[in-house]
mmCIF file of C-alpha atoms and ligand atoms in Angstrom:
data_model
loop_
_atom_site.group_PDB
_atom_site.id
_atom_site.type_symbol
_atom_site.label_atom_id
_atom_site.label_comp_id
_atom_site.label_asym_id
_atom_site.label_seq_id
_atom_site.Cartn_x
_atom_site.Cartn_y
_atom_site.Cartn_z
ATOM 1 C CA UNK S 17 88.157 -174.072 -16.552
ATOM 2 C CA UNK S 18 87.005 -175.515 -19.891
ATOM 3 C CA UNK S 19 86.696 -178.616 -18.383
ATOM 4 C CA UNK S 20 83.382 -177.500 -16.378
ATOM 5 C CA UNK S 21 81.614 -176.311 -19.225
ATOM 6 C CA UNK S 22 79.853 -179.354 -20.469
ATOM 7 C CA UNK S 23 79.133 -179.352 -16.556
ATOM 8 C CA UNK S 24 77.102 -175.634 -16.898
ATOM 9 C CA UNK S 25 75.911 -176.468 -20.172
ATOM 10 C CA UNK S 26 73.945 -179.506 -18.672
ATOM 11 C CA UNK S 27 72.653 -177.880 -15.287
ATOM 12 C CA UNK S 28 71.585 -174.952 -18.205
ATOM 13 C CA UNK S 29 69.604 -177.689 -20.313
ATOM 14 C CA UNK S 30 68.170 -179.480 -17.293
ATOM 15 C CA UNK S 31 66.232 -176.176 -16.123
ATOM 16 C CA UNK S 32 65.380 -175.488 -19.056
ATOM 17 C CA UNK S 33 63.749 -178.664 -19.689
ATOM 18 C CA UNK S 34 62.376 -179.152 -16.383
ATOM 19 C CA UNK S 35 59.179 -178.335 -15.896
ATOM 20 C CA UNK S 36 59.332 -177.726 -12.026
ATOM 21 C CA UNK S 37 61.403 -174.221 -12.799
ATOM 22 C CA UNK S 38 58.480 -172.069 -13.607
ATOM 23 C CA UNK S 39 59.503 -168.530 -15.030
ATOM 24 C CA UNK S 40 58.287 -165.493 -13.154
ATOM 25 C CA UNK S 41 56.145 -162.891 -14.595
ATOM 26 C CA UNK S 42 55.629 -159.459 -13.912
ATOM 27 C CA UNK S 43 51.731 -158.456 -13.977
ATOM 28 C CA UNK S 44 52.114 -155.483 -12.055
ATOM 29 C CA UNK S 45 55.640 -153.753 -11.631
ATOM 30 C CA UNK S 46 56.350 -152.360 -8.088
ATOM 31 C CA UNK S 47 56.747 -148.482 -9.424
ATOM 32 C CA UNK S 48 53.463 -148.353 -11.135
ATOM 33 C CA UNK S 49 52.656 -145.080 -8.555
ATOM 34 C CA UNK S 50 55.385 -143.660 -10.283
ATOM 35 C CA UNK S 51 53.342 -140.629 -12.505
ATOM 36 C CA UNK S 52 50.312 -140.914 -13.460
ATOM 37 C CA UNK S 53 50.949 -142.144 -16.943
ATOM 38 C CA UNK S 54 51.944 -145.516 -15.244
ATOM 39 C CA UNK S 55 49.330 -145.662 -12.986
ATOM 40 C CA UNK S 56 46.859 -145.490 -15.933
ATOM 41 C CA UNK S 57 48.968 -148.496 -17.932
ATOM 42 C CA UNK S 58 48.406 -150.662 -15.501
ATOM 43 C CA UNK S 59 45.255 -149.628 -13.396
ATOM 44 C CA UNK S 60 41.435 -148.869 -13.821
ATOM 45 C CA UNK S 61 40.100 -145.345 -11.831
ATOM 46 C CA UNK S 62 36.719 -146.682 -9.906
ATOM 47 C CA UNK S 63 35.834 -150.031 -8.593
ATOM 48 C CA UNK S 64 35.256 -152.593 -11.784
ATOM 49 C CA UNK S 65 31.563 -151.848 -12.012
ATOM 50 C CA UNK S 66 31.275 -148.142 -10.687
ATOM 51 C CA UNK S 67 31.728 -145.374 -8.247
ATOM 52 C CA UNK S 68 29.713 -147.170 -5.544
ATOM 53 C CA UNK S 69 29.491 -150.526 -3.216
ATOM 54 C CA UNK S 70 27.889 -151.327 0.112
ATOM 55 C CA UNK S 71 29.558 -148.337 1.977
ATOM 56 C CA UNK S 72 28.889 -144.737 2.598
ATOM 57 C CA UNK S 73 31.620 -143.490 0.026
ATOM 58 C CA UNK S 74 31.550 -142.854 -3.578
ATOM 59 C CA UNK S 75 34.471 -143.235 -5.776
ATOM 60 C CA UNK S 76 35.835 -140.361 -7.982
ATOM 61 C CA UNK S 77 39.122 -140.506 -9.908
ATOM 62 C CA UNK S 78 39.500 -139.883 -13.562
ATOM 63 C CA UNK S 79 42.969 -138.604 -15.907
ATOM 64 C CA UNK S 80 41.212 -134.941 -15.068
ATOM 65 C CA UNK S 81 40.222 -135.331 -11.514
ATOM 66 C CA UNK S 82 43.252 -136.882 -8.473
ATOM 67 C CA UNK S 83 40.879 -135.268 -5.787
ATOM 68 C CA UNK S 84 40.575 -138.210 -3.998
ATOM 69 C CA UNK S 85 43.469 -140.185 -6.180
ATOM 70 C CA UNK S 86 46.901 -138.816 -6.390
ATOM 71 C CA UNK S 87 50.429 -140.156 -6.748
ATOM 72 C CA UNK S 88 53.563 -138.640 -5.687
ATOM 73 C CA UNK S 89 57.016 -140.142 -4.652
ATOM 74 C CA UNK S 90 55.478 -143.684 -5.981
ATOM 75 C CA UNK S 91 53.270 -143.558 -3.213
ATOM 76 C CA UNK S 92 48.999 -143.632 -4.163
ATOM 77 C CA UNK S 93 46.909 -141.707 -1.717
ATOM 78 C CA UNK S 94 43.417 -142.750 -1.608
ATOM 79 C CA UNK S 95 41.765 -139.610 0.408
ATOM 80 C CA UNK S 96 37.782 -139.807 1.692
ATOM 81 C CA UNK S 97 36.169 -136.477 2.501
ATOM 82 C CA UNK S 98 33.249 -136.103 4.062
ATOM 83 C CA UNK S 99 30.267 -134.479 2.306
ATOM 84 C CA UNK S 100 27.694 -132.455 3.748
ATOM 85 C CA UNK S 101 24.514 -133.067 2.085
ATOM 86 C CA UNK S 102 21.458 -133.049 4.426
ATOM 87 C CA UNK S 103 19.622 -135.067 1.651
ATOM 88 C CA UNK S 104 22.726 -137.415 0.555
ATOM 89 C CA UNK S 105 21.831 -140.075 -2.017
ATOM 90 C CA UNK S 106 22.435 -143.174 -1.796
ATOM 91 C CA UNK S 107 24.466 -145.985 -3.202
ATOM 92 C CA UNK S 108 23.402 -147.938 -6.082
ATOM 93 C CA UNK S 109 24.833 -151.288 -4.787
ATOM 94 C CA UNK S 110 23.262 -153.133 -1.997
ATOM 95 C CA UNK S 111 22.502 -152.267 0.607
ATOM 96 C CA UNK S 112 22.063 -148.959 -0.744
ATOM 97 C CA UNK S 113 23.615 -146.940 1.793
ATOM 98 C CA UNK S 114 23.061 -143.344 1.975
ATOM 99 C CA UNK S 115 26.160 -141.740 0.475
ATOM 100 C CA UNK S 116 28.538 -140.051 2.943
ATOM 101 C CA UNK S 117 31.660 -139.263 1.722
ATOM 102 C CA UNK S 118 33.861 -138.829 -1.273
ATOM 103 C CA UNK S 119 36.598 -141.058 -1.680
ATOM 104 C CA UNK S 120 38.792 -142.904 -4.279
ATOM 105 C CA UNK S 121 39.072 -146.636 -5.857
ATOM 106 C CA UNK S 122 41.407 -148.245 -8.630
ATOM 107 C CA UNK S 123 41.648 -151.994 -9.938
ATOM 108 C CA UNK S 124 43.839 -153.502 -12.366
ATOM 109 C CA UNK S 125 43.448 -153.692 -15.556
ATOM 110 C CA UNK S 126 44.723 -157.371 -15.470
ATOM 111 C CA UNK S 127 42.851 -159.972 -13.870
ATOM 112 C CA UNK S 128 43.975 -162.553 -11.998
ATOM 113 C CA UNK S 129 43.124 -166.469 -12.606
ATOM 114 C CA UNK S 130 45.331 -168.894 -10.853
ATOM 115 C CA UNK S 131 45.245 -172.223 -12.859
ATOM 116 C CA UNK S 132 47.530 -174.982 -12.435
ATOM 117 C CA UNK S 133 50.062 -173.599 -13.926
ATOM 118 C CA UNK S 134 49.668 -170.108 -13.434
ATOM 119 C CA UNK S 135 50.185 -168.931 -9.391
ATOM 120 C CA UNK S 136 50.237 -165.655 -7.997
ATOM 121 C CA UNK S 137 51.877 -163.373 -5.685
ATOM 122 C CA UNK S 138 50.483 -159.998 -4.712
ATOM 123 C CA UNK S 139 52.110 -157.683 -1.991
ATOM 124 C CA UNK S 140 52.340 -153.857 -1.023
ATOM 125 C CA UNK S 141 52.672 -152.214 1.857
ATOM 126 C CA UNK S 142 49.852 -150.063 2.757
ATOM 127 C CA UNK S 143 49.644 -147.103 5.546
ATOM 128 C CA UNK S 144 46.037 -147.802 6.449
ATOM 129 C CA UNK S 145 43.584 -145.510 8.894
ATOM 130 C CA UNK S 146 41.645 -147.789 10.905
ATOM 131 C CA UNK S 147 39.241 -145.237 13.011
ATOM 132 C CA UNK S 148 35.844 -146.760 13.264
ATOM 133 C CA UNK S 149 34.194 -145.823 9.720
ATOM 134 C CA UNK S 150 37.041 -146.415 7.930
ATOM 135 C CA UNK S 151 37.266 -149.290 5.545
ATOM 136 C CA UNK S 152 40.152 -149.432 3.224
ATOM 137 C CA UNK S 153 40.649 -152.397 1.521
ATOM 138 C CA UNK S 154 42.911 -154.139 -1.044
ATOM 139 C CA UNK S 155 41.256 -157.149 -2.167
ATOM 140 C CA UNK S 156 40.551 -159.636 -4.938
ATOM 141 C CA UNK S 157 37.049 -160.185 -6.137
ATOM 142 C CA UNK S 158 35.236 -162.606 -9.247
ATOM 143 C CA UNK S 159 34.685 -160.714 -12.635
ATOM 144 C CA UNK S 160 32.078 -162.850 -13.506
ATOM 145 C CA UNK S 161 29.081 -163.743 -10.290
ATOM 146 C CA UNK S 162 30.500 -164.144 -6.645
ATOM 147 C CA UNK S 163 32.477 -165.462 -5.297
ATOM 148 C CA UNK S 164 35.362 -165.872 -5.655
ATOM 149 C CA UNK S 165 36.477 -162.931 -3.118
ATOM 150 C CA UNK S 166 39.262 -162.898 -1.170
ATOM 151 C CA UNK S 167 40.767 -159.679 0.877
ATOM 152 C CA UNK S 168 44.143 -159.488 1.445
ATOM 153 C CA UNK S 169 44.299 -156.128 3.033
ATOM 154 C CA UNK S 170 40.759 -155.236 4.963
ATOM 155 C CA UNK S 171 40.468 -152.739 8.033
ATOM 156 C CA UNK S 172 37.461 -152.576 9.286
ATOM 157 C CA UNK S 173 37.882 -149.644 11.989
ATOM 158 C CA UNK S 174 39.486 -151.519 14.157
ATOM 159 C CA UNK S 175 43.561 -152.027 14.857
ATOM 160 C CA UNK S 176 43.551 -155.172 13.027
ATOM 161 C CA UNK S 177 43.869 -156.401 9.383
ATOM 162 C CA UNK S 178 41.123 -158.980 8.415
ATOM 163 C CA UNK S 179 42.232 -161.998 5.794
ATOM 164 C CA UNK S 180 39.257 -163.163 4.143
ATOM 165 C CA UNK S 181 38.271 -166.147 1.681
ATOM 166 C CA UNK S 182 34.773 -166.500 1.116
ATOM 167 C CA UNK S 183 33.391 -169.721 -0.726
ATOM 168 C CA UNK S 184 29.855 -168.841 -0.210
ATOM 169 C CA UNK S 185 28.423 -165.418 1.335
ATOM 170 C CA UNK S 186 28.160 -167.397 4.765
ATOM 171 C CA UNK S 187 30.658 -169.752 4.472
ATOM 172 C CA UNK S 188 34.044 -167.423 5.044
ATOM 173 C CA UNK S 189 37.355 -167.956 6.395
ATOM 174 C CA UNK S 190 38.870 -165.236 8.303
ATOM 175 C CA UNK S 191 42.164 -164.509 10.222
ATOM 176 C CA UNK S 192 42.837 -161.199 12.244
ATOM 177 C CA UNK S 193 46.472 -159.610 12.443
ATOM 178 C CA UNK S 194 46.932 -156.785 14.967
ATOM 179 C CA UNK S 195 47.875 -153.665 12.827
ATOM 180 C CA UNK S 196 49.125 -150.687 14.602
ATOM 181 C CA UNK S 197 47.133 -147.079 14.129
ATOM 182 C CA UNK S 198 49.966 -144.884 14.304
ATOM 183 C CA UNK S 199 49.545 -145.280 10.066
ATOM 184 C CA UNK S 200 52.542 -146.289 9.750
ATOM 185 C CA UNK S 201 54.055 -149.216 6.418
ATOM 186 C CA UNK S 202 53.560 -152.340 6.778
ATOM 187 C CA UNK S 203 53.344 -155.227 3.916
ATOM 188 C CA UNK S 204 51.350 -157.951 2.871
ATOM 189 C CA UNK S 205 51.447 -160.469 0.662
ATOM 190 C CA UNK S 206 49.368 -163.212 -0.716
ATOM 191 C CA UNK S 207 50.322 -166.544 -2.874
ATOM 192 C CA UNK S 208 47.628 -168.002 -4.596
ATOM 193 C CA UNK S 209 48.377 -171.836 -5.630
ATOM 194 C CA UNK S 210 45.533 -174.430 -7.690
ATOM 195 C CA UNK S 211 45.287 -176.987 -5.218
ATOM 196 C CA UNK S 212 46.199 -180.949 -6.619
ATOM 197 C CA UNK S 213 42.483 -181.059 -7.315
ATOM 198 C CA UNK S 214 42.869 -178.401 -9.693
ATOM 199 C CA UNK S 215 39.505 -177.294 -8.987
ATOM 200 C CA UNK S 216 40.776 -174.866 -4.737
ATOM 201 C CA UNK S 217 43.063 -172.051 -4.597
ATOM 202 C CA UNK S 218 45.385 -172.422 -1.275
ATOM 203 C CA UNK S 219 46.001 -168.719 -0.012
ATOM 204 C CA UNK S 220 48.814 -168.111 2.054
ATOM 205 C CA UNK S 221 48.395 -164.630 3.448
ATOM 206 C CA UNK S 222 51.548 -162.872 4.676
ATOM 207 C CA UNK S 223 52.145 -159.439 6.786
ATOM 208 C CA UNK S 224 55.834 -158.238 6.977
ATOM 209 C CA UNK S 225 56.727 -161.254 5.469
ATOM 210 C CA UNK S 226 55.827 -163.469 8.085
ATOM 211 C CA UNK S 227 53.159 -165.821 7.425
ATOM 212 C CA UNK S 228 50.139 -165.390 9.445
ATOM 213 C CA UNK S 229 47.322 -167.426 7.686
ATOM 214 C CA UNK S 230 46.297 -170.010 4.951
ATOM 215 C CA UNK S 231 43.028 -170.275 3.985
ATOM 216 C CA UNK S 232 41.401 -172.067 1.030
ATOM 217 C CA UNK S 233 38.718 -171.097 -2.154
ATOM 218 C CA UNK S 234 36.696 -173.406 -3.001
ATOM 219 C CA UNK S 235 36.685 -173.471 -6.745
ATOM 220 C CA UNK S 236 38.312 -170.404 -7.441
ATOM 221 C CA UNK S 237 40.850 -172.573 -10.186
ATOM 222 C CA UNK S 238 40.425 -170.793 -13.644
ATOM 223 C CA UNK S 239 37.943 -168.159 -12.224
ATOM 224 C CA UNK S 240 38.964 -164.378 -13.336
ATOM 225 C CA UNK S 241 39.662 -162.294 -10.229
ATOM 226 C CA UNK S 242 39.774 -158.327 -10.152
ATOM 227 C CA UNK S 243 42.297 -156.541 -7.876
ATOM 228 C CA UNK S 244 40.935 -153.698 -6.115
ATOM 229 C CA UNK S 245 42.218 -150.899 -4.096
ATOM 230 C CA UNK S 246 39.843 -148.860 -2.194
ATOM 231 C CA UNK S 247 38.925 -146.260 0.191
ATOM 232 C CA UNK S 248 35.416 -147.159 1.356
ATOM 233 C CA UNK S 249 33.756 -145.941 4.563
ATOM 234 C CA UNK S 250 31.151 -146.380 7.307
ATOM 235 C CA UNK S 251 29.270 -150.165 6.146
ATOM 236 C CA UNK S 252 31.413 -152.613 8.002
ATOM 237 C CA UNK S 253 33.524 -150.491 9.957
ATOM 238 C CA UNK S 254 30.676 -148.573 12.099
ATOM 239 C CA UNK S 255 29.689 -145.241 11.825
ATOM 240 C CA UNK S 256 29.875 -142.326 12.207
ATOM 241 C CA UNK S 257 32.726 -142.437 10.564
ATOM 242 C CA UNK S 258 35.229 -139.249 10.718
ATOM 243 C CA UNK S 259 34.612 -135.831 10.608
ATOM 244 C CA UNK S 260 37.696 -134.846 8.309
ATOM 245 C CA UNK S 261 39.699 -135.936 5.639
ATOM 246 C CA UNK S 262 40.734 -139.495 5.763
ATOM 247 C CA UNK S 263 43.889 -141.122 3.986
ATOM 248 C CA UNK S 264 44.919 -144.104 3.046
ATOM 249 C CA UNK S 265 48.285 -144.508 1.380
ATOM 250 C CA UNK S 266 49.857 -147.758 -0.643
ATOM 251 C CA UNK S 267 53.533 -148.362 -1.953
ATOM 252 C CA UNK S 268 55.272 -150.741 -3.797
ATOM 253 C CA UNK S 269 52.261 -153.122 -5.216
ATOM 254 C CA UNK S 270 53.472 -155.408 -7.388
ATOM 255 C CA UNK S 271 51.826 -158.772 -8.824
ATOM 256 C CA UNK S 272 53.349 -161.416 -10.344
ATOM 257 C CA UNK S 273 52.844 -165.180 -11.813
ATOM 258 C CA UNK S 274 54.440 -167.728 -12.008
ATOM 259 C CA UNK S 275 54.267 -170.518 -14.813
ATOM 260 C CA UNK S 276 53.529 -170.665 -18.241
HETATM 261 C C1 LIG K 301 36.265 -173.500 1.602
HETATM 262 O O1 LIG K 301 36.462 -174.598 0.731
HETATM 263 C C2 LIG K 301 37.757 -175.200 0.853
HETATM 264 C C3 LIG K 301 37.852 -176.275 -0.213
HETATM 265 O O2 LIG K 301 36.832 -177.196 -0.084
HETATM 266 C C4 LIG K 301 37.924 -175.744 2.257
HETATM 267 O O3 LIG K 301 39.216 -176.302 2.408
HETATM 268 C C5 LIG K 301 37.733 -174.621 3.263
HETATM 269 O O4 LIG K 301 37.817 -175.109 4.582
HETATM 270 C C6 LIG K 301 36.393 -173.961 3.043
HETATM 271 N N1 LIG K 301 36.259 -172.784 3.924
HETATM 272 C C7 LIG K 301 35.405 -172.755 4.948
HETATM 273 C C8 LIG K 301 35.365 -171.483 5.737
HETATM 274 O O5 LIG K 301 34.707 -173.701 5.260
HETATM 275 C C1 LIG K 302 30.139 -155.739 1.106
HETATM 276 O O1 LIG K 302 30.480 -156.438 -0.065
HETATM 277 C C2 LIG K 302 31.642 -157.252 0.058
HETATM 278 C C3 LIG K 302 32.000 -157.873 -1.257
HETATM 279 O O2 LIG K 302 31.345 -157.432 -2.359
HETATM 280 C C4 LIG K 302 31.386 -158.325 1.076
HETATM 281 O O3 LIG K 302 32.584 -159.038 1.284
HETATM 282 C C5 LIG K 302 30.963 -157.699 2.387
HETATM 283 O O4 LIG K 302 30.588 -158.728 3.265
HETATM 284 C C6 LIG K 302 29.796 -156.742 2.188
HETATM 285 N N1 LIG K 302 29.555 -156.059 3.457
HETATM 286 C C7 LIG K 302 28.416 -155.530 3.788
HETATM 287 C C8 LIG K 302 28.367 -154.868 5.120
HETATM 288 O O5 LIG K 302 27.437 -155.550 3.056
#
């Protein structure tokens, strides 16, 4: 036996030393829905810049109010109720829809640059309503102007997951999945790689670990992304959107990089 441990003593040195065998790390661990003393380590309440965006929901969720946020058996529920105001207001983000419903939104606290040596994987598997004015969403979007966006996870009251990269507002890729409406888990995943020209992001877009798309960002290489879970409603999905409560439930995110 002795005799093959110069052997494992050199394959040990040779990864070590080569840089091709990139370390993974963990952004996001898959129980952060655990209590809500995780949730709050590694996740935001609200979208990045508010309760509101281009939808007919507004976001509520703070450490004193899971009314449209909870966890429980490290599943997040994201739950949209409708609100009967017969003069709603309306949403402070374009286009300034009126403001239907209450509903919930988190993002990370980390953001998310993929550099040449730093790629990413984000997954979960997501129970997602997709009645027409339903638009729940788990998605990756620039901290500083826009783009960068690209939406892993998008229903848009239909039966079928959208996969979106946008390198201007009109010039988008996107890829449909069929996505059944009985609500029940499915995953999806997304690696993020810096292209050879160090300046792209290829996207490979999974769902139940098959891939399904790859799609490209133009210049999204060293450009800080937020990760967003949401609950929006009406906007892109059509309206009217439902008359009752509406949930959306997620499992098992986690996030991870790769590289130095
Ligand atoms: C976005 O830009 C990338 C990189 O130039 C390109 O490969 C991709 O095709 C572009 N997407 C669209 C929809 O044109
Ligand atoms: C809403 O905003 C998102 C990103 O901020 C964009 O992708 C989407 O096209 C917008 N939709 C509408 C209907 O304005």
């Amino acid at each position: 036996m002795f005799l093959r441990l110069p052997v494992v003593a050199a394959v040990i040195t040779a990864l070590s030393l080569n840089p091709l065998v990139q370390a993974a790390t963990t952004v996001i661990p898959t129980d952060s829905f655990s209590s809500y003393s995780n949730l709050e380590k590694y996740w935001n309440y609200l979208y990045p810049w508010g309760s509101d965006h281009n939808g007919s929901g507004r976001m509520f969720g703070s450490s004193s109010d899971h009314s449209h946020i909870s966890v429980s058996g490290n599943v997040l529920s994201l739950i949209a109720t409708p609100l009967s105001n017969p003069n709603p207001p309306t949403s402070t983000a374009n286009p300034h829809p009126a403001i239907h419903y209450a509903s919930g939104a988190i993002h990370a606290k980390a953001q998310i640059t993929v550099t040449r040596d730093n790629s990413y994987t984000i997954q979960g598997e997501f129970s997602a309503p997709t009645a027409r004015g339903t638009w729940p969403a788990f998605w990756l979007t620039a901290v500083n102007g826009w783009p960068p966006e690209a939406d892993i996870g998008e229903w848009k009251g239909t039966n079928n997951n959208w996969y979106n990269t946008f390198n201007t507002s009109s010039v988008v890729r996107s890829n449909l999945v069929a996505w059944p409406s009985d609500l029940s888990f499915h995953s999806l995943k997304a690696a993020l790689t810096a292209e050879s020209n160090n300046a792209d992001v290829k996207l490979d877009f999974y769902m139940d670990n098959q891939l399904k798309a790859t799609q490209y960002g133009q210049g999204f290489v060293g450009k800080a992304m937020w990760l967003i879970i949401n609950l929006q409603m009406e906007g892109s999905s059509g309206s009217p959107g439902p008359s009752g409560t509406t949930t959306y439930k997620i499992r098992n995110v986690q996030v991870t990089r790769s590289g130095s």
